Short mmCIF file of C-alpha atoms in Angstrom, two decimals:
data_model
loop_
_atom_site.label_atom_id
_atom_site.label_comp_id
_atom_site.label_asym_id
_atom_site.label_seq_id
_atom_site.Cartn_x
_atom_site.Cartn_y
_atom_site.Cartn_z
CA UNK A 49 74.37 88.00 108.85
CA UNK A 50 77.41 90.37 108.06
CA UNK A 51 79.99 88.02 106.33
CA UNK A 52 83.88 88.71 106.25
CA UNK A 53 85.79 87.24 104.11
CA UNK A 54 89.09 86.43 103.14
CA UNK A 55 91.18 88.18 100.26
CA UNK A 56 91.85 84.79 98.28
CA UNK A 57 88.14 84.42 98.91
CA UNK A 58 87.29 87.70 97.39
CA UNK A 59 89.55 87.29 94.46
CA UNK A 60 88.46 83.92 93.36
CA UNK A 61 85.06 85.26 93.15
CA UNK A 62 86.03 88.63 91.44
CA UNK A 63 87.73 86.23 88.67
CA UNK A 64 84.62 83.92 88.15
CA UNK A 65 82.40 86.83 88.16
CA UNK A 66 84.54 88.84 85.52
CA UNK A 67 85.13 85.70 83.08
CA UNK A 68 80.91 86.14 82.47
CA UNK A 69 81.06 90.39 82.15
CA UNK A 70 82.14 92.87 79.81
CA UNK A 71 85.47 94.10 80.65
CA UNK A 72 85.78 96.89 83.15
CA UNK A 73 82.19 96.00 84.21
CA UNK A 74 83.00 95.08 87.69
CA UNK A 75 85.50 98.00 88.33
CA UNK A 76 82.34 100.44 87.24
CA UNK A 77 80.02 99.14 89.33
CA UNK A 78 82.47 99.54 92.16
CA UNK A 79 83.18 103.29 90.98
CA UNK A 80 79.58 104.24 91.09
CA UNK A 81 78.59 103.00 94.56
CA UNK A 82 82.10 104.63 95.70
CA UNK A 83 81.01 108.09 93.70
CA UNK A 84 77.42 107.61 95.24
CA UNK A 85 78.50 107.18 99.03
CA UNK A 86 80.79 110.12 98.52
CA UNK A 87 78.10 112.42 97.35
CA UNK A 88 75.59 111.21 100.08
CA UNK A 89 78.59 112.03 102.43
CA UNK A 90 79.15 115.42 100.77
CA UNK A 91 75.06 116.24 100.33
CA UNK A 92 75.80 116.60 96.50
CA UNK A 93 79.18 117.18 94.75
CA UNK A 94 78.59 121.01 93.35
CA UNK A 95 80.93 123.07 94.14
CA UNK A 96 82.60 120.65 96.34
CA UNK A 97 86.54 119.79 96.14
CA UNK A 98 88.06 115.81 96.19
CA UNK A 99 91.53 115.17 96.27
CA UNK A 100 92.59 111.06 94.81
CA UNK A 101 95.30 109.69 96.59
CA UNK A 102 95.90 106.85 94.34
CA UNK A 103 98.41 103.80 93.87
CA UNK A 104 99.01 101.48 90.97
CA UNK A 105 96.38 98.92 92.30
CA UNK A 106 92.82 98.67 91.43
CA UNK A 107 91.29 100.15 93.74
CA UNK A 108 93.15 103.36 92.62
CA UNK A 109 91.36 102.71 89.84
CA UNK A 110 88.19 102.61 91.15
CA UNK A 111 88.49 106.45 92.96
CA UNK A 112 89.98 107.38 88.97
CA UNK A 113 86.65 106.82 87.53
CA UNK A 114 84.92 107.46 91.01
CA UNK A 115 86.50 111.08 90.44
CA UNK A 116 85.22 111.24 86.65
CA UNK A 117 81.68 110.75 88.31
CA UNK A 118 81.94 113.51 91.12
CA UNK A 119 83.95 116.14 88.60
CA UNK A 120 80.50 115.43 86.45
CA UNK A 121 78.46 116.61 89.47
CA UNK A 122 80.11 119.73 89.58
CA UNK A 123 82.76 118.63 91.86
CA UNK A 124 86.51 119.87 91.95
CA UNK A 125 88.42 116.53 91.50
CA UNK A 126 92.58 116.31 91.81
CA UNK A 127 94.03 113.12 91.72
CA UNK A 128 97.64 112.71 92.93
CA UNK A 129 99.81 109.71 91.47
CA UNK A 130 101.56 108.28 94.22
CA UNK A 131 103.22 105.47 91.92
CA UNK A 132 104.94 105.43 88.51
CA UNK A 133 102.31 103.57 88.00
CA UNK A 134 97.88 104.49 87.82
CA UNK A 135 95.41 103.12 85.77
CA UNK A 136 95.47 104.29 82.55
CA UNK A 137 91.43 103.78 81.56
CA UNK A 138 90.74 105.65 84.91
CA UNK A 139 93.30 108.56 84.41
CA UNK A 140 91.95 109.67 80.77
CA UNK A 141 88.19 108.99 82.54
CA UNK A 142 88.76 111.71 85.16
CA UNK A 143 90.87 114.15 82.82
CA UNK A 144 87.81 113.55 80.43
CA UNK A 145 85.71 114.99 82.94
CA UNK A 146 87.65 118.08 83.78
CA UNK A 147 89.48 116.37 86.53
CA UNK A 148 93.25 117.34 87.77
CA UNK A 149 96.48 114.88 87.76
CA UNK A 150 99.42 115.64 89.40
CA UNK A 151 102.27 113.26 90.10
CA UNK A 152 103.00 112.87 93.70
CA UNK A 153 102.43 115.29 96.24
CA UNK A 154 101.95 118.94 94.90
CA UNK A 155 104.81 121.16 96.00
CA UNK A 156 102.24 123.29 97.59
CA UNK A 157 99.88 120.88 99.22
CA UNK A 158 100.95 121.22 102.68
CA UNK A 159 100.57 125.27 102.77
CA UNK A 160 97.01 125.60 101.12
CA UNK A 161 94.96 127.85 102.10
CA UNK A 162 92.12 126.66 104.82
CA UNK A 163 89.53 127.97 102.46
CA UNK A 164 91.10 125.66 99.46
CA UNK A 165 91.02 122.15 100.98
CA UNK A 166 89.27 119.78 100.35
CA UNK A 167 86.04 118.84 101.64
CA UNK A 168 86.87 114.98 101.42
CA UNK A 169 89.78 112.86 100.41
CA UNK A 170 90.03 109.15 98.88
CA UNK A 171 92.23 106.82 99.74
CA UNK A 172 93.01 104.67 96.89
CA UNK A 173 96.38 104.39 97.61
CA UNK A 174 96.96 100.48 98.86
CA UNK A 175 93.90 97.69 97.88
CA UNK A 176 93.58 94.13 99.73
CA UNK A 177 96.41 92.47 98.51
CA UNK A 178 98.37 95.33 100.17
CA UNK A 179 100.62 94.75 103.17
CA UNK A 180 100.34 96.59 106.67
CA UNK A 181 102.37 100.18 106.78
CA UNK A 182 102.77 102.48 103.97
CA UNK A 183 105.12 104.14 101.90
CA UNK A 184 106.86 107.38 102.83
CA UNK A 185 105.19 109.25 99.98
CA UNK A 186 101.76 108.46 101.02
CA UNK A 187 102.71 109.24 104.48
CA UNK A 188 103.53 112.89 103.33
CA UNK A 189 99.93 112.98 101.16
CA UNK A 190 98.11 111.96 104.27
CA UNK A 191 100.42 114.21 106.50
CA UNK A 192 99.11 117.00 103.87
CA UNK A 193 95.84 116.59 104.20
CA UNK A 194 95.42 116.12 107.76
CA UNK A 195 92.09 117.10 109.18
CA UNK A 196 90.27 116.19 105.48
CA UNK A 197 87.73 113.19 106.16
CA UNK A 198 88.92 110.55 104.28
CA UNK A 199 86.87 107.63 102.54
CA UNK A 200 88.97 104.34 102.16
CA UNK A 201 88.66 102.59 99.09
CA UNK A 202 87.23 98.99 99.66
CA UNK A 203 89.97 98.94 103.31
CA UNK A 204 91.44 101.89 105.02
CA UNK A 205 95.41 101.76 102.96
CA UNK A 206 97.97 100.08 105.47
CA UNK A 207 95.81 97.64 107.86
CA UNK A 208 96.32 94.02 107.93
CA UNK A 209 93.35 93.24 105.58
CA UNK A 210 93.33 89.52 106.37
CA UNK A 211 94.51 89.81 110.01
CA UNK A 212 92.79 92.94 111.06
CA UNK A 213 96.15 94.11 112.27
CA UNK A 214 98.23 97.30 112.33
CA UNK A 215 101.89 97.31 111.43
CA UNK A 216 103.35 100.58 111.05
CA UNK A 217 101.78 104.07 109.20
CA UNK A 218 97.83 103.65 107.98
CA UNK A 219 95.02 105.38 106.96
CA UNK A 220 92.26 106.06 109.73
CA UNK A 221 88.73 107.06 107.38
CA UNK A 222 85.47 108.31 108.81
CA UNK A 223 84.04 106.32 105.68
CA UNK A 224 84.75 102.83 104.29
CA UNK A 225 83.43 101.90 101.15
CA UNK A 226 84.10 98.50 100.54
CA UNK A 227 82.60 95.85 97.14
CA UNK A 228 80.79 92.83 97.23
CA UNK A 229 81.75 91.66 100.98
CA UNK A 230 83.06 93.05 104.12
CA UNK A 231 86.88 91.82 104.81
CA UNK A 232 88.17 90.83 107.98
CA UNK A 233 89.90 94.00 108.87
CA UNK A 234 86.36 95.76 108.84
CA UNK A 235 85.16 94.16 111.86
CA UNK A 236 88.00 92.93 113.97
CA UNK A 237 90.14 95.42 115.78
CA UNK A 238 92.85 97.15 116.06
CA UNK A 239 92.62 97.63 112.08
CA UNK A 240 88.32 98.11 112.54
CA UNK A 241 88.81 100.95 114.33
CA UNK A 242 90.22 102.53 111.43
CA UNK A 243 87.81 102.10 109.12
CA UNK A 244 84.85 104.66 110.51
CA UNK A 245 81.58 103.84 109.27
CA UNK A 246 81.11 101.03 106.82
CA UNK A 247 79.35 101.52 103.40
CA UNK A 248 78.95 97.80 101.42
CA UNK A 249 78.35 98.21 97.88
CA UNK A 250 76.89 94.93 96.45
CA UNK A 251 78.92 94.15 92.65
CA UNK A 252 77.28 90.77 92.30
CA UNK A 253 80.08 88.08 93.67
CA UNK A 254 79.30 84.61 94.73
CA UNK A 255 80.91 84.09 97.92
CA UNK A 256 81.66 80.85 99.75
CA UNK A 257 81.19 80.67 103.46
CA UNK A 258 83.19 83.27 105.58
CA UNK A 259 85.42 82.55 108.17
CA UNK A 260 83.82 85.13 109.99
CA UNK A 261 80.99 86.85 110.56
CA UNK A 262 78.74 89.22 112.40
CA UNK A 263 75.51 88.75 113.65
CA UNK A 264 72.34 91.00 113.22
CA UNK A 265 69.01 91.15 115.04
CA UNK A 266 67.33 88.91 112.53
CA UNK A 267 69.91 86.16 113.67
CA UNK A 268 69.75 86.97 117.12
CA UNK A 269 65.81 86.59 116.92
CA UNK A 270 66.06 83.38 114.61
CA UNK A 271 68.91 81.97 117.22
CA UNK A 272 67.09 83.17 120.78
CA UNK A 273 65.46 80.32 122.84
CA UNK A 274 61.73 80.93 122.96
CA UNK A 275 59.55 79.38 125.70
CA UNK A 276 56.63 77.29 123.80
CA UNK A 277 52.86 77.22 124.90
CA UNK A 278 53.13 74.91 127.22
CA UNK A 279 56.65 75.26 128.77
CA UNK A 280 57.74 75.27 132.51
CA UNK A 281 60.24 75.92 134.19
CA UNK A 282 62.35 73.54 134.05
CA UNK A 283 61.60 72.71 130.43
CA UNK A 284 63.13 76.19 129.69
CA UNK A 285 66.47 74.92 131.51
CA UNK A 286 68.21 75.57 134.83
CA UNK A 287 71.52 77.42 134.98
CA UNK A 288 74.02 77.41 138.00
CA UNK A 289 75.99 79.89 139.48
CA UNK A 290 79.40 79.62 141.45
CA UNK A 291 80.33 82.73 141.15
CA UNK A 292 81.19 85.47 144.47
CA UNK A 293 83.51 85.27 147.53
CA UNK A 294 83.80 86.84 150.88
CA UNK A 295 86.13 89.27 148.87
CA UNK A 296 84.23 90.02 145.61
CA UNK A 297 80.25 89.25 146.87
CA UNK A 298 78.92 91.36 144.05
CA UNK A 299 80.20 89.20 141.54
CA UNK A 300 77.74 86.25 142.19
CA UNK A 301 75.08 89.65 142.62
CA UNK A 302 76.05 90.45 139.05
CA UNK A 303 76.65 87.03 137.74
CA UNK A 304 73.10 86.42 138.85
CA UNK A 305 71.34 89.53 137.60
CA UNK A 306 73.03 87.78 133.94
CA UNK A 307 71.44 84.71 134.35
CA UNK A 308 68.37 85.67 136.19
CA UNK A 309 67.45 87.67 132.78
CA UNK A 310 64.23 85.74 131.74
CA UNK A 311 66.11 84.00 128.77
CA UNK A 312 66.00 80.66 130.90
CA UNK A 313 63.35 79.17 133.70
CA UNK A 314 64.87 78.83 137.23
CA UNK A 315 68.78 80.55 138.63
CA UNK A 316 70.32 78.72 141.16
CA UNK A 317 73.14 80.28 143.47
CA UNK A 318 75.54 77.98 145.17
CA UNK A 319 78.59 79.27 147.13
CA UNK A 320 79.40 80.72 150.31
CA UNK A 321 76.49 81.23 152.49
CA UNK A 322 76.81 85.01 153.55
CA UNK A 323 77.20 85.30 149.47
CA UNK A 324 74.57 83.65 148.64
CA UNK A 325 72.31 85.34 151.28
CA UNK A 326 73.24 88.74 150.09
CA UNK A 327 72.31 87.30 146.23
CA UNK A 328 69.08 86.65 147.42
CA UNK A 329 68.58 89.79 149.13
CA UNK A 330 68.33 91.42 145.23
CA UNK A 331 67.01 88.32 143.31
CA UNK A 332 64.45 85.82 145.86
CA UNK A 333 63.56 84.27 142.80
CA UNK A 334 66.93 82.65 143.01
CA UNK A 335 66.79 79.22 144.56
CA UNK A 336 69.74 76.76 146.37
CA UNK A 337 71.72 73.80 144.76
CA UNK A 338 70.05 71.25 142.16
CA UNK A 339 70.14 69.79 139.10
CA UNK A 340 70.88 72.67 136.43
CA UNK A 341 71.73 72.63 132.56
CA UNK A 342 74.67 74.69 132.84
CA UNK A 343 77.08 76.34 134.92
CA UNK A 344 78.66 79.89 135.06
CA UNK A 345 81.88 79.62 137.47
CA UNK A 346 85.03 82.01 138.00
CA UNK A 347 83.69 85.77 138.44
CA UNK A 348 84.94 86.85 142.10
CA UNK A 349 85.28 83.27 142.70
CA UNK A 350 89.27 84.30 144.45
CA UNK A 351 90.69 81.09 146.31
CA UNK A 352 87.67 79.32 145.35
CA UNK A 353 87.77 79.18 141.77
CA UNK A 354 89.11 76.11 141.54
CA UNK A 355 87.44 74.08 143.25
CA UNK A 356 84.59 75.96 141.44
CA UNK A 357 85.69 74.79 137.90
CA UNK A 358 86.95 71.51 139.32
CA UNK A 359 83.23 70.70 140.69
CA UNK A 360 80.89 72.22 138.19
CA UNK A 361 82.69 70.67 134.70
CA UNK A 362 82.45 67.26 136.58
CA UNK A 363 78.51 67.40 136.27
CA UNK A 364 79.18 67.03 132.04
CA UNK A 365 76.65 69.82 131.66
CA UNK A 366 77.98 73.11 129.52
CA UNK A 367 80.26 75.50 131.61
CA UNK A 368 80.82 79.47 131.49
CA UNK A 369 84.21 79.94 132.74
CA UNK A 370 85.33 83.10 133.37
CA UNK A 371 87.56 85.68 135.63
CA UNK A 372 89.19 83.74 138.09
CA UNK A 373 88.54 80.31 137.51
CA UNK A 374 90.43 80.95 133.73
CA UNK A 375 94.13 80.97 135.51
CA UNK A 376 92.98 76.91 136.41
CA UNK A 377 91.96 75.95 133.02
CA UNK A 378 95.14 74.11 131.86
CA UNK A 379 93.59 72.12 129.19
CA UNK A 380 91.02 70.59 127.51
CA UNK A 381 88.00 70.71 129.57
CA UNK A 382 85.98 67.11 130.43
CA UNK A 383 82.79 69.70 129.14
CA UNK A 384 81.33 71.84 126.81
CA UNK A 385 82.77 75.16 127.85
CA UNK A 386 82.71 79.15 126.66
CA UNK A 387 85.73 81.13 127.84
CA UNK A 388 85.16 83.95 128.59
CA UNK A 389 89.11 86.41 129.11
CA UNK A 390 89.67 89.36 128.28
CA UNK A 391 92.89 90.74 126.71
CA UNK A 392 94.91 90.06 130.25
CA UNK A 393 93.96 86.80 130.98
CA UNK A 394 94.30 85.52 127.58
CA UNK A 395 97.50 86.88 127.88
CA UNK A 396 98.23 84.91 130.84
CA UNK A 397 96.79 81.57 129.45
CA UNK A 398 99.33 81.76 126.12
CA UNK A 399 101.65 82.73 128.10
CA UNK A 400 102.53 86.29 125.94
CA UNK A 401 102.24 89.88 126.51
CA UNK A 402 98.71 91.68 126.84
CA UNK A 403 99.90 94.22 124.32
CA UNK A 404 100.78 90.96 121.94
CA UNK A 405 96.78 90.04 122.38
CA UNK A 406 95.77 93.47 121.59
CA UNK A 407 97.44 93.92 118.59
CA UNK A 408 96.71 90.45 117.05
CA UNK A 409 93.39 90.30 118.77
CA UNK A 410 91.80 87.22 116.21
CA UNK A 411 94.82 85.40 115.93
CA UNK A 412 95.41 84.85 119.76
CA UNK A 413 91.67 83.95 120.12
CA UNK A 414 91.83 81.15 117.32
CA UNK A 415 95.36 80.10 118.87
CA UNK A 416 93.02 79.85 122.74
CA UNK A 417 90.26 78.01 121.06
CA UNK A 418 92.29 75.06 119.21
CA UNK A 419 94.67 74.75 122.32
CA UNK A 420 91.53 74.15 124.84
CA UNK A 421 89.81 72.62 122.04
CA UNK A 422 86.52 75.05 123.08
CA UNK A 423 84.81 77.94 122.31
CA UNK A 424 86.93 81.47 123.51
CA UNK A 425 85.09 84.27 123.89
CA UNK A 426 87.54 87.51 123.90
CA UNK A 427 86.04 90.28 125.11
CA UNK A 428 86.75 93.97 123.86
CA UNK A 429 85.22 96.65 121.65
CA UNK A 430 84.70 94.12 119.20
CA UNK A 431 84.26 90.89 121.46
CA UNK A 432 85.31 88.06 119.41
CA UNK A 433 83.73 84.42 119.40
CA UNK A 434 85.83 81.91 117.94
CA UNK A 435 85.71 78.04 117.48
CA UNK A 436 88.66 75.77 117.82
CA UNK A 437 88.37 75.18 113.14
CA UNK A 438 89.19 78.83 113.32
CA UNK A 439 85.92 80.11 112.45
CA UNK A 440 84.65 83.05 114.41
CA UNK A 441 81.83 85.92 114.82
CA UNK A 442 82.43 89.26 116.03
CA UNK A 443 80.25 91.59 117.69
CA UNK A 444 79.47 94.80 116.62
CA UNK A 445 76.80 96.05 119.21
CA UNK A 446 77.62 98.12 122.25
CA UNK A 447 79.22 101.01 123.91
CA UNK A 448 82.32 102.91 125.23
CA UNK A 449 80.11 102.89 128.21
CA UNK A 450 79.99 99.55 128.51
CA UNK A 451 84.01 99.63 129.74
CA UNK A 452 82.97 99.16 133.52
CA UNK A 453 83.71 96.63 136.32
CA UNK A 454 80.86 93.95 137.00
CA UNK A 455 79.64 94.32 133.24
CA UNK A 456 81.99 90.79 132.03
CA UNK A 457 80.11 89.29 135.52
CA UNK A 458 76.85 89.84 133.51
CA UNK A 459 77.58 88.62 130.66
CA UNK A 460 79.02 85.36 131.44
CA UNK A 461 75.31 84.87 133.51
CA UNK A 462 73.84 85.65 130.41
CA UNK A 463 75.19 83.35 128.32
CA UNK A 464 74.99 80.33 130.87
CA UNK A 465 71.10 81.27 130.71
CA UNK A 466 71.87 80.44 127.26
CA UNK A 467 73.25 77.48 127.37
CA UNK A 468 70.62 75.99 129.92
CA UNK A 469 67.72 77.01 127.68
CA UNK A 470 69.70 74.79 124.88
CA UNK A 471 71.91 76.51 122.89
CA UNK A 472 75.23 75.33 121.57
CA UNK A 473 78.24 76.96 123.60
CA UNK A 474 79.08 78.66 119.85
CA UNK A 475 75.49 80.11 119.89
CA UNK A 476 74.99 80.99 123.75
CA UNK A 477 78.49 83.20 122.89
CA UNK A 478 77.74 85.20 120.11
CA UNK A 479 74.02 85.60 120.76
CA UNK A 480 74.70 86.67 124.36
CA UNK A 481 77.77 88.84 123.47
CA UNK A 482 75.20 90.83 120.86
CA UNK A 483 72.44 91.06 123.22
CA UNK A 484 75.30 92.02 126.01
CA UNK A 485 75.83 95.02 123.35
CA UNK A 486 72.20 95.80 122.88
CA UNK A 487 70.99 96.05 126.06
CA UNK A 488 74.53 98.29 127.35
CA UNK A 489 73.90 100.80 124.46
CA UNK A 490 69.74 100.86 125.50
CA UNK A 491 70.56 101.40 129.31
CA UNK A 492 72.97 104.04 128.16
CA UNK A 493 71.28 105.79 125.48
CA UNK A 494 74.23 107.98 125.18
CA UNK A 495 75.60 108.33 129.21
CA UNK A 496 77.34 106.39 131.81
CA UNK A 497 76.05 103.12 133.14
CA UNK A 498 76.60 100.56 135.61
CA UNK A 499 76.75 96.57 135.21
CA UNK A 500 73.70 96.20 136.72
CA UNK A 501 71.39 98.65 134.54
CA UNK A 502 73.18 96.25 131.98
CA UNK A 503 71.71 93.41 133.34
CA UNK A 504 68.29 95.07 133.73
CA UNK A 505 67.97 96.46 129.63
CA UNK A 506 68.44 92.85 128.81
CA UNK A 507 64.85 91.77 128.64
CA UNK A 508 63.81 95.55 126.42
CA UNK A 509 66.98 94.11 124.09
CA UNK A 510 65.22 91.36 123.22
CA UNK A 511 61.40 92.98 122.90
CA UNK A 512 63.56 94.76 120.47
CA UNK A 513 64.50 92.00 118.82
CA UNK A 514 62.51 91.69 115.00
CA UNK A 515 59.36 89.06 115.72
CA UNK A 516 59.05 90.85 119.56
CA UNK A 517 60.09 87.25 121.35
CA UNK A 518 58.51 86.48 124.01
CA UNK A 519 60.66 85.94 127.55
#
């Protein structure tokens, strides 16, 4: 599991940890994995040039001594001071090593010869305690250096660290190099997006539990429903579909195709009967109306979606809700439920602005989930899975490809399969958002895809999965 936690979380533990160690010990261990990941970037430091854009926090620090390490490897290091403020033990570290320190922005920084900049730059202007936005000084450093890959120290200066928001001027890094735990801003967008790829350097904290987290295939294999040795069909659970209408028929096709996956033992299809004829037509292993485990209601469901919802959270059996039947969800449902918006129709139920979800992504999720007292499943590059205590996972797998109509009709099938084979709503979300992800970026393998090749990779996702379950 990926954890993310909190900046009073980190703290706390950085102060426990650093009562029991030699001074400076914690701040050095963080300097060396940073030095490390910047030399694996570079493919060695000889020769190479750094510029240190660093602030009067610690993690300005940390690129100081960072610097001393890469100037020892034969690497051109110049730190610029961007406060009247640096720390001291770091700035006589990197001048010990044959390091540079200017004070602000070098007069001639902007006009440098192409041949003279640097190969990389490090941020270590603004650490986690910072606030969104930045100063107009390191504005003009960054404005400098434009076009220089830039590795954040511990979060990319400027982003929302707790929030994973954007509020004004940030850094945007190809490389993230962040101590002891990921933060929230690493994995929930807008601020995510920022960060490039993410480089965790273990310093030896003892965390508490995060308030959010990411799954990874050992937890998606540990989590998955497995049929036993002597399991039938029904054993392995029975999910319902209301899903299609006369207008949108290739929902309940898609919705289906979800479900009708392997991860549970029988689909049934109930709806309009030209619908489910034509749903059939691509899955006969579908069958007619019945008892069932779960439900998956709302995708192309139009004037029906109501009556959809209204009829399949009477049963008392766990309920996907998604598409249309979400503008009819008013309240707290009388069921287990997952839903499922996206950034529009999460907008609609809080009654804001999609651009307000967008930009505030985990915040309007955790506000969904504790006013319909249910899990809330918001969908986007990082899909976001939150309870109504607040406590959420994000998902990390998939593609740009993935961005096409039909592929949120899958999904909610999927995780209805889910549910029926037994998993909690929280579970049937995250796992089937991650194996959602998997199977997208396997029917893609780098090109364009449909929802239904979506739907079709899901069973290879999981023979991927560590342990090779089973469907």
């Amino acid at each position: 599991m990926r954890h993310a936690h909190t900046v009073e979380q980190v703290r706390a533990a950085e102060a426990e940890l650093m009562a029991r160690l030699p001074a400076g010990t914690l701040m050095q261990r963080a300097a060396h994995g940073l030095a490390h990941a910047v030399l694996d970037l570079l493919d060695g430091g000889y020769g190479r040039r750094a510029v240190l854009l660093v602030g009067s926090g610690d993690n300005g620090g940390d690129a100081l001594y960072a610097g001393a390490l890469l100037a020892r490897r034969g690497c051109r290091v110049e730190a610029w001071l961007l406060s009247p403020r640096a720390h001291e033990g770091g700035v006589a570290a990197l001048r010990a090593a044959g390091g540079r320190v200017v004070r602000g922005v070098p007069d001639t920084a902007s006009h440098t010869e192409r041949a003279e900049r640097p190969d990389v730059v490090l941020d270590g202007i603004v650490g986690i305690g910072g606030q969104p936005g930045l100063r107009p000084e390191a504005v003009a450093a960054l404005d400098a250096l434009a076009g220089v890959p830039v590795v954040a120290v511990d979060v990319p200066s400027g982003v929302g660290v707790d929030t994973g928001e954007l509020d004004g001027p940030h850094v945007r890094a190809a490389l993230t190099v962040t101590f002891g735990t990921h933060k929230i801003a690493h994995l929930v967008d807008p601020a995510a997006a920022a960060c490039g790829v993410l480089h965790l350097v273990d310093i030896g904290l003892d965390l508490p539990d995060a308030p959010l987290e990411a799954l990874q295939p050992y937890d998606v294999a540990r989590l998955l429903p497995r049929p036993a040795p002597d399991a039938h069909k029904y054993i392995r659970g029975v999910v319902g579909v209301r899903a299609g209408s006369a207008r949108y028929p290739g929902a309940a096709v898609l919705s289906v195709a979800g479900a009708a996956s392997g991860l549970c033992g029988m689909v049934r299809v109930v709806g309009d009967p030209a619908v489910t004829a034509r749903v059939r037509e691509s899955h006969p292993e579908v069958v007619g109306e019945g008892r069932v485990q779960a439900w998956v209601v709302g995708s192309g469901g139009d004037e029906h979606a109501a009556e959809a919802l209204a009829t399949a959270t009477g049963e008392g059996v766990p309920v996907v809700v998604d598409a249309d039947a979400l503008a009819h969800v008013t309240g707290r449902l009388p069921a287990p439920a997952v839903l499922t918006p996206h950034a529009g129709e999460l907008a609609a139920m809080l009654g804001v602005e999609r651009a307000e979800v967008e930009a505030a992504p985990l915040a309007h999720a955790r506000r969904a989930a504790w006013t319909y007292d249910t899990v809330v499943l918001l969908k986007g590059r990082h899909t976001l899975v939150v309870r109504p205590d607040g406590r959420g996972r994000v998902t990390t797998t998939g593609t740009p490809w993935l961005a096409t109509a039909g592929a949120g009709d899958v999904l909610g099938g999927l995780i209805g399969a889910l549910l029926a084979a037994g998993l909690e709503p929280y579970d049937a979300a995250s796992v089937g958002s991650w194996l959602h992800g998997a199977a997208a970026t396997l029917a893609s393998d780098g090109g364009p895809l449909v929802a239904g090749d979506v739907a079709r990779a899901i069973p290879d996702a999981v023979r991927g999965l560590p342990g090779r379950p089973v469907l």
